[in-house]
Amino acid sequence: MTAERATRADRAVVRAAHPVAFPLVSAIPGAVRRVPGLGVVVKDAGLLRAVLMDSEHFTKNGPGAPSDLWTPVLGPRVLLNMEGVEHHALRRQLAPLFSPAFVDGFVAESLGAATDALAAALASGDRVDLVTHARRGAGRVISRLVGLDESAFDDRMFARVSSVTGYVTLARPRLGPRQLVAARGILGELGAHASRAYAGDDSTVPGRMRALGLSEPEALGAVGAFVLTGTETIVSYLPRLVALLVDSGWHARLAADPSGTDAAIAEALRVTTPSPVMLRAVTAPTRIGPVAVRPGDRIILGTYWADTALGVFDPDANPAASLKQLWFGAGAHYCLGAPLAMAQIRLALDALLVHPGLSITRRRAARGVLIPSYAELEVAA
Ligand code: HEM
């Protein structure tokens, strides 16, 4: 397959997830436009970054912003619904958990054995579903972050967490009463585990948060943020990365010469943009390009469209380099888990690049999900 067809195959994954919203947002003309009933849609990388960097006029904590979705579930102090000095202070306290030294050890401990098992299964000629692999891996990481026994975060638990993010759509800025009860149920359950771990020694992540000076509500809020942001993004990305590499012929190229691996990972993050949309509320009147915005407006930052406007998957030309990792956001809310995500990606990819002849034997896109993903991506060496 060519890079064009590889990119088209990934676009089909996005369409399967959002058969209505994807063509609708794609059809909105221009860099920024007010769309009645939806909000102000921004699809230009420069304007999008300017909004993310401007915390004087834009907030994640206001009408139509992520706080409307998550504050009723997790309370007011969960990073992704905080702003200003308190937000900055909480991120600083959490920073040691995402330092390279901690992350590398954490990923090796959480995922080393599963990655070895993946490599061994492929070496012995088995077919492996990379979605199941990525899901179990994300489950292990989340278990450790929550302070759970590894076996406790099983496929059922993963499905329950996914059902919570599955309640979110572009057209629904708040969870309904029944959705709220279900979301509080699953996140409350995880919170109860985290609370026990917080009270114990600092061999668990919640215990370490206590040692870092976080109060119990702050630690539980951070755990909730990790669960919401750090599971489906990585389960979306890993199989889509491998599909792009195999479909475009880049998998064999990198297996022979890994020097382009970082560029290929970044290009695949650009083309897939696993977190396709960000939301903001407006705190004071201002403009986004030619469009005047005011408090009450809901700003829909279409990162997926800004990123993919730069064309097909092409690690040689590497257009991703110009975007300064916009797929992880920018400014005060830049993805806290980016080093953890990158370590997970590198570990899985290194195991797969051992097999230059990797091929895709089955694939199926997930339908009607929030984060576009394969439901199945079976590979063989
Ligand atoms: C490929 C995988 C990932 C992608 C593409 C991604 C993308 C993003 C983006 C775009 C934001 C900013 C949202 C905004 O400004 O509205 C964000 C925030 C965040 N991400 Fe990630 N993420 C990924 C993986 C992870 C992982 C593995 C974790 C860790 C558990 C994580 C934890 C967080 C947290 C805690 C925030 C909120 C930060 C804040 O509000 O200060 N992410 N992520």
Coordinates of C-alpha atoms and ligand atoms in Angstrom, one line a residue:
M1 CA 0.0 0.0 0.0
T2 CA 1.1 3.6 -0.5
A3 CA 1.2 6.4 2.1
E4 CA -2.0 7.7 0.5
R5 CA -3.9 4.5 1.0
A6 CA -2.5 4.0 4.5
T7 CA -3.8 7.5 5.4
R8 CA -7.2 6.7 3.8
A9 CA -7.4 3.5 5.9
D10 CA -6.8 5.6 9.1
R11 CA -9.5 8.1 8.0
A12 CA -11.9 5.2 7.6
V13 CA -11.3 4.5 11.4
V14 CA -12.3 8.1 12.2
R15 CA -15.4 7.9 10.0
A16 CA -16.5 4.6 11.6
A17 CA -16.3 6.3 15.1
H18 CA -18.1 9.4 14.0
P19 CA -20.2 8.8 10.9
V20 CA -22.1 12.0 11.4
A21 CA -19.8 14.4 13.2
F22 CA -16.7 13.7 11.1
P23 CA -18.1 14.6 7.7
L24 CA -20.0 17.5 9.4
V25 CA -16.9 19.1 10.9
S26 CA -14.8 18.3 7.8
A27 CA -17.4 20.2 5.7
I28 CA -17.2 23.4 7.8
P29 CA -15.2 25.8 5.6
G30 CA -12.4 28.1 6.7
A31 CA -10.0 28.2 9.7
V32 CA -12.6 29.3 12.2
R33 CA -16.4 29.5 12.0
R34 CA -19.4 30.0 14.3
V35 CA -21.7 27.0 13.8
P36 CA -25.2 27.6 15.3
G37 CA -26.1 24.9 17.9
L38 CA -22.5 23.7 18.1
G39 CA -20.1 26.5 18.9
V40 CA -17.1 28.3 17.4
V41 CA -15.1 25.6 15.5
V42 CA -11.3 26.2 15.0
K43 CA -9.5 24.1 12.5
D44 CA -6.2 26.0 12.0
A45 CA -3.1 25.0 13.9
G46 CA -1.9 28.6 14.5
L47 CA -5.2 29.9 15.8
L48 CA -5.7 26.7 17.8
R49 CA -2.4 27.1 19.5
A50 CA -3.1 30.8 20.2
V51 CA -6.3 29.8 22.0
L52 CA -4.5 27.1 24.1
M53 CA -1.8 29.6 25.1
D54 CA -4.3 32.4 26.0
S55 CA -5.5 31.6 29.5
E56 CA -6.7 35.2 30.0
H57 CA -9.6 34.7 27.6
F58 CA -10.1 30.9 27.5
T59 CA -10.7 28.3 30.2
K60 CA -11.4 24.6 30.7
N61 CA -13.6 25.6 33.6
G62 CA -16.7 27.3 32.4
P63 CA -20.0 26.8 30.4
G64 CA -19.4 24.3 27.5
A65 CA -15.9 23.4 28.7
P66 CA -14.7 20.0 30.0
S67 CA -15.6 21.1 33.6
D68 CA -19.3 20.7 32.6
L69 CA -18.6 17.1 31.9
W70 CA -16.2 16.1 34.6
T71 CA -16.8 18.3 37.7
P72 CA -20.1 16.6 38.5
V73 CA -18.4 13.2 38.3
L74 CA -15.0 13.8 39.9
G75 CA -15.3 17.1 41.8
P76 CA -13.6 20.4 41.1
R77 CA -9.9 19.6 41.4
V78 CA -9.0 17.1 38.6
L79 CA -6.4 19.1 36.6
L80 CA -8.6 19.1 33.5
N81 CA -11.2 21.3 35.1
M82 CA -8.7 23.6 36.9
E83 CA -7.0 26.9 35.9
G84 CA -4.5 29.4 37.2
V85 CA -2.2 29.2 40.3
E86 CA -3.9 26.1 41.8
H87 CA -3.7 24.2 38.5
H88 CA 0.0 25.1 38.1
A89 CA 0.8 24.1 41.6
L90 CA -0.9 20.7 41.3
R91 CA 0.9 20.0 38.0
R92 CA 4.2 20.9 39.7
Q93 CA 3.5 18.5 42.5
L94 CA 2.7 15.7 40.1
A95 CA 5.7 16.3 37.8
P96 CA 8.1 13.7 39.5
L97 CA 5.6 11.0 38.5
F98 CA 6.2 11.8 34.9
S99 CA 10.0 12.4 35.0
P100 CA 11.9 10.2 32.5
A101 CA 13.6 8.2 35.3
F102 CA 10.3 7.3 37.0
V103 CA 8.4 6.7 33.7
D104 CA 11.0 4.3 32.2
G105 CA 11.0 2.1 35.3
F106 CA 7.3 2.3 35.7
V107 CA 6.6 1.2 32.1
A108 CA 9.2 -1.5 32.2
E109 CA 7.6 -2.9 35.4
S110 CA 4.1 -2.5 34.2
L111 CA 4.5 -3.7 30.6
G112 CA 7.8 -5.5 30.3
A113 CA 6.4 -9.0 30.7
A114 CA 3.4 -8.4 28.5
T115 CA 5.7 -7.0 25.8
D116 CA 8.0 -10.0 26.0
A117 CA 4.9 -12.2 25.6
L118 CA 3.8 -10.3 22.5
A119 CA 7.3 -10.7 21.0
A120 CA 7.3 -14.4 21.8
A121 CA 3.8 -15.0 20.4
L122 CA 4.8 -13.3 17.1
A123 CA 8.1 -15.2 17.0
S124 CA 6.3 -18.5 17.3
G125 CA 4.0 -17.6 14.4
D126 CA 0.8 -16.7 16.4
R127 CA -1.6 -14.1 15.2
V128 CA -1.9 -11.3 17.8
D129 CA -4.7 -8.8 18.2
L130 CA -2.9 -5.5 18.9
V131 CA -6.1 -3.9 20.3
T132 CA -6.4 -6.5 23.0
H133 CA -2.7 -6.2 23.7
A134 CA -2.9 -2.4 23.9
R135 CA -6.1 -2.6 26.1
R136 CA -4.5 -5.0 28.6
G137 CA -1.3 -2.9 28.6
A138 CA -3.4 0.3 29.4
G139 CA -5.2 -1.7 32.1
R140 CA -1.9 -2.6 33.7
V141 CA -0.7 1.0 33.6
I142 CA -3.9 2.3 35.0
S143 CA -4.0 -0.4 37.7
R144 CA -0.6 0.8 38.9
L145 CA -1.6 4.4 38.7
V146 CA -4.7 3.7 40.8
G147 CA -2.9 1.3 43.2
L148 CA -5.0 -1.7 42.1
D149 CA -4.0 -5.3 41.9
E150 CA -3.1 -5.9 38.2
S151 CA -5.7 -8.5 37.6
A152 CA -8.4 -6.2 38.9
F153 CA -8.3 -3.9 35.9
D154 CA -9.6 -6.5 33.4
D155 CA -11.4 -6.2 30.1
R156 CA -14.7 -5.7 31.9
M157 CA -13.3 -2.8 33.9
F158 CA -11.9 -1.3 30.6
A159 CA -15.3 -1.6 29.0
R160 CA -16.9 0.2 31.9
V161 CA -14.4 3.1 31.8
S162 CA -14.9 3.3 28.0
S163 CA -18.6 3.5 28.5
V164 CA -18.0 6.7 30.5
T165 CA -16.1 8.5 27.7
G166 CA -18.6 7.0 25.3
Y167 CA -21.3 9.2 26.8
V168 CA -19.5 12.3 25.5
T169 CA -20.4 13.7 22.0
L170 CA -19.8 17.1 20.4
A171 CA -23.5 17.9 20.7
R172 CA -23.8 16.9 24.4
P173 CA -21.9 19.2 26.6
R174 CA -23.1 17.5 29.9
L175 CA -23.8 14.0 31.1
G176 CA -27.4 13.1 31.6
P177 CA -28.6 11.9 35.1
R178 CA -28.3 8.2 34.4
Q179 CA -24.9 8.6 32.7
L180 CA -23.8 10.6 35.8
V181 CA -24.8 7.8 38.1
A182 CA -22.9 5.2 36.0
A183 CA -19.8 7.4 35.7
R184 CA -19.8 8.1 39.4
G185 CA -20.1 4.4 40.0
I186 CA -17.1 3.3 38.1
L187 CA -14.8 6.3 39.0
G188 CA -16.0 6.0 42.6
E189 CA -14.9 2.3 42.6
L190 CA -11.5 3.2 41.3
G191 CA -11.3 6.1 43.7
A192 CA -12.0 3.7 46.7
H193 CA -9.0 1.6 45.6
A194 CA -6.9 4.7 45.2
S195 CA -7.9 5.9 48.6
R196 CA -6.7 2.7 50.2
A197 CA -3.4 2.9 48.3
Y198 CA -3.1 6.6 49.4
A199 CA -3.3 5.5 53.0
G200 CA -0.7 2.9 52.6
D201 CA 3.1 3.2 51.9
D202 CA 4.6 5.0 48.9
S203 CA 5.2 1.8 46.8
T204 CA 2.0 2.6 45.0
V205 CA 1.4 5.8 42.9
P206 CA -1.4 7.2 45.2
G207 CA 1.0 6.5 48.1
R208 CA 3.7 8.3 46.3
M209 CA 1.3 11.2 45.7
R210 CA 0.8 11.5 49.5
A211 CA 4.6 11.5 49.9
L212 CA 4.8 14.3 47.2
G213 CA 2.4 16.4 49.4
L214 CA -0.9 15.9 47.6
S215 CA -4.0 15.9 49.7
E216 CA -6.3 12.8 49.4
P217 CA -8.9 14.6 47.2
E218 CA -6.1 15.9 45.0
A219 CA -4.6 12.4 44.6
L220 CA -8.0 10.9 43.8
G221 CA -8.7 13.7 41.3
A222 CA -5.4 13.1 39.6
V223 CA -6.1 9.4 39.4
G224 CA -9.5 10.1 37.8
A225 CA -7.8 12.4 35.3
F226 CA -5.3 9.7 34.4
V227 CA -8.1 7.1 33.9
L228 CA -10.1 9.5 31.7
T229 CA -7.2 10.7 29.6
G230 CA -4.6 8.0 29.6
T231 CA -6.4 4.8 28.6
E232 CA -8.3 5.2 25.4
T233 CA -5.9 7.6 23.8
I234 CA -3.1 5.0 23.9
V235 CA -5.4 2.1 23.0
S236 CA -6.5 4.2 20.0
Y237 CA -3.0 5.1 19.0
L238 CA -0.9 2.0 19.2
P239 CA -2.8 -0.2 16.7
R240 CA -3.4 2.9 14.4
L241 CA 0.4 3.5 14.4
V242 CA 1.1 -0.1 13.4
A243 CA -1.5 0.0 10.7
L244 CA 0.0 3.2 9.2
L245 CA 3.5 1.7 9.3
V246 CA 2.6 -1.6 7.8
D247 CA 0.2 -0.2 5.2
S248 CA 2.7 2.4 4.0
G249 CA 5.7 0.1 3.9
W250 CA 7.4 2.0 6.7
H251 CA 7.4 -0.9 9.1
A252 CA 9.9 -2.8 7.0
R253 CA 11.9 0.3 6.4
L254 CA 12.2 1.1 10.2
A255 CA 13.0 -2.6 11.0
A256 CA 16.0 -2.3 8.6
D257 CA 17.0 1.2 9.8
P258 CA 15.4 2.5 13.0
S259 CA 16.9 6.0 12.7
G260 CA 13.5 7.3 11.4
T261 CA 11.5 5.8 14.3
D262 CA 10.9 9.1 16.2
A263 CA 9.8 10.9 13.0
A264 CA 7.4 8.1 12.2
I265 CA 5.9 8.1 15.7
A266 CA 5.4 11.8 15.5
E267 CA 3.9 11.6 12.0
A268 CA 1.5 8.9 13.1
L269 CA 0.5 11.0 16.1
R270 CA -0.2 13.9 13.7
V271 CA -2.2 11.7 11.2
T272 CA -4.2 9.9 14.0
T273 CA -4.5 12.8 16.6
P274 CA -5.9 10.4 19.2
S275 CA -7.4 13.3 21.2
P276 CA -9.2 14.8 18.1
V277 CA -11.0 17.7 19.8
M278 CA -10.4 20.0 22.8
L279 CA -13.0 22.3 24.4
R280 CA -12.8 25.7 25.9
A281 CA -15.1 28.3 27.4
V282 CA -14.6 32.1 27.0
T283 CA -13.9 34.2 30.1
A284 CA -13.7 37.6 28.4
P285 CA -14.6 39.0 24.9
T286 CA -11.9 38.6 22.3
R287 CA -11.3 37.3 18.7
I288 CA -10.2 34.1 17.2
G289 CA -8.9 35.2 13.9
P290 CA -11.8 37.1 12.2
V291 CA -14.5 35.7 14.6
A292 CA -15.5 37.7 17.7
V293 CA -16.1 35.5 20.7
R294 CA -17.7 36.3 24.1
P295 CA -18.5 34.6 27.4
G296 CA -21.1 31.9 26.8
D297 CA -19.5 30.7 23.6
R298 CA -18.3 27.1 23.4
I299 CA -14.9 26.8 21.5
I300 CA -14.4 23.5 19.7
L301 CA -10.7 23.1 18.9
G302 CA -10.5 20.6 16.0
T303 CA -6.9 19.4 16.5
Y304 CA -7.6 16.5 14.1
W305 CA -8.4 18.8 11.2
A306 CA -5.5 21.2 12.0
D307 CA -3.1 18.3 12.1
T308 CA -4.3 16.3 9.1
A309 CA -4.5 19.5 6.9
L310 CA -0.8 18.9 6.5
G311 CA -1.3 15.9 4.2
V312 CA -0.7 12.2 4.1
F313 CA 1.5 10.1 6.4
D314 CA 5.1 11.1 5.4
P315 CA 7.9 10.5 7.9
D316 CA 10.5 11.6 5.2
A317 CA 9.0 15.1 4.8
N318 CA 7.9 15.0 8.5
P319 CA 5.4 17.8 8.4
A320 CA 4.6 16.9 12.0
A321 CA 7.8 18.7 13.1
S322 CA 6.2 22.1 12.4
L323 CA 3.3 21.4 14.8
K324 CA 5.3 21.3 18.1
Q325 CA 3.3 18.3 19.2
L326 CA -0.1 20.0 19.0
W327 CA -1.6 16.5 19.3
F328 CA -0.6 16.6 23.0
G329 CA -2.1 20.1 23.4
A330 CA -0.1 23.3 24.3
G331 CA 0.2 25.7 27.1
A332 CA -1.0 25.1 30.7
H333 CA -2.9 21.9 30.0
Y334 CA -0.3 20.3 27.7
C335 CA -0.6 16.5 28.2
L336 CA 0.9 15.6 31.5
G337 CA 1.1 12.0 30.5
A338 CA 3.1 12.6 27.3
P339 CA 6.3 11.1 28.6
L340 CA 4.4 8.0 29.8
A341 CA 2.6 7.7 26.5
M342 CA 5.8 8.0 24.5
A343 CA 7.5 5.3 26.7
Q344 CA 4.6 2.9 26.2
I345 CA 4.7 3.6 22.4
R346 CA 8.5 3.0 22.2
L347 CA 8.3 -0.2 24.2
A348 CA 5.6 -1.8 22.0
L349 CA 7.1 -0.6 18.7
D350 CA 10.6 -1.9 19.5
A351 CA 9.0 -5.4 20.1
L352 CA 7.2 -5.2 16.7
L353 CA 10.1 -3.8 14.7
V354 CA 12.0 -7.1 15.4
H355 CA 9.7 -8.6 12.8
P356 CA 10.3 -6.8 9.4
G357 CA 7.7 -8.9 7.7
L358 CA 4.8 -8.0 10.0
S359 CA 1.5 -8.1 8.2
I360 CA -2.1 -7.3 9.1
T361 CA -4.3 -10.4 8.9
R362 CA -7.6 -8.8 10.0
R363 CA -8.9 -5.4 10.9
R364 CA -12.1 -3.9 12.0
A365 CA -12.8 -0.3 13.0
A366 CA -14.8 0.4 16.2
R367 CA -18.2 2.0 15.4
G368 CA -19.7 4.9 17.3
V369 CA -16.9 5.4 19.9
L370 CA -15.6 8.8 21.2
I371 CA -11.9 8.1 20.5
P372 CA -11.6 6.6 17.0
S373 CA -9.9 3.2 17.3
Y374 CA -9.7 -0.2 15.7
A375 CA -11.9 -2.8 17.4
E376 CA -9.5 -5.4 16.1
L377 CA -6.1 -5.3 14.4
E378 CA -4.7 -8.8 14.1
V379 CA -1.1 -9.0 13.0
A380 CA 1.3 -11.9 12.2
A381 CA 5.1 -11.9 11.8
Ligands
HEM1 C1 -1.2 9.1 22.6 C2 -1.7 9.3 23.8 C3 -2.2 10.6 24.3 C4 -2.6 11.8 23.7 C5 -2.7 12.0 22.2 C6 -3.0 12.8 24.7 C7 -3.5 14.0 24.4 C8 -3.8 15.0 25.4 C9 -4.2 16.3 25.1 C10 -4.5 16.9 23.7 C11 -4.3 17.0 26.2 C12 -4.8 18.4 26.4 C13 -6.2 18.6 26.5 C14 -6.7 20.1 26.5 O1 -5.8 21.0 26.6 O2 -7.9 20.3 26.5 C15 -4.0 16.0 27.3 C16 -4.1 16.3 28.6 C17 -3.8 15.4 29.6 N1 -3.3 14.1 29.5 FE1 -2.9 13.2 27.7 N2 -2.8 12.2 25.9 C18 -2.3 10.9 25.8 C19 -1.9 10.0 26.7 C20 -2.0 10.3 28.1 C21 -1.5 9.4 29.1 C22 -1.0 8.0 28.9 C23 -1.8 10.0 30.3 C24 -1.5 9.5 31.7 C25 -2.0 8.9 32.5 C26 -2.3 11.3 30.0 C27 -2.7 12.3 31.0 C28 -3.1 13.5 30.7 C29 -3.6 14.5 31.7 C30 -3.5 14.2 33.2 C31 -4.0 15.6 31.1 C32 -4.6 16.9 31.7 C33 -3.5 17.9 31.9 C34 -4.0 19.2 32.5 O3 -5.2 19.5 32.3 O4 -3.3 19.9 33.1 N3 -2.4 11.5 28.7 N4 -3.7 14.8 26.7

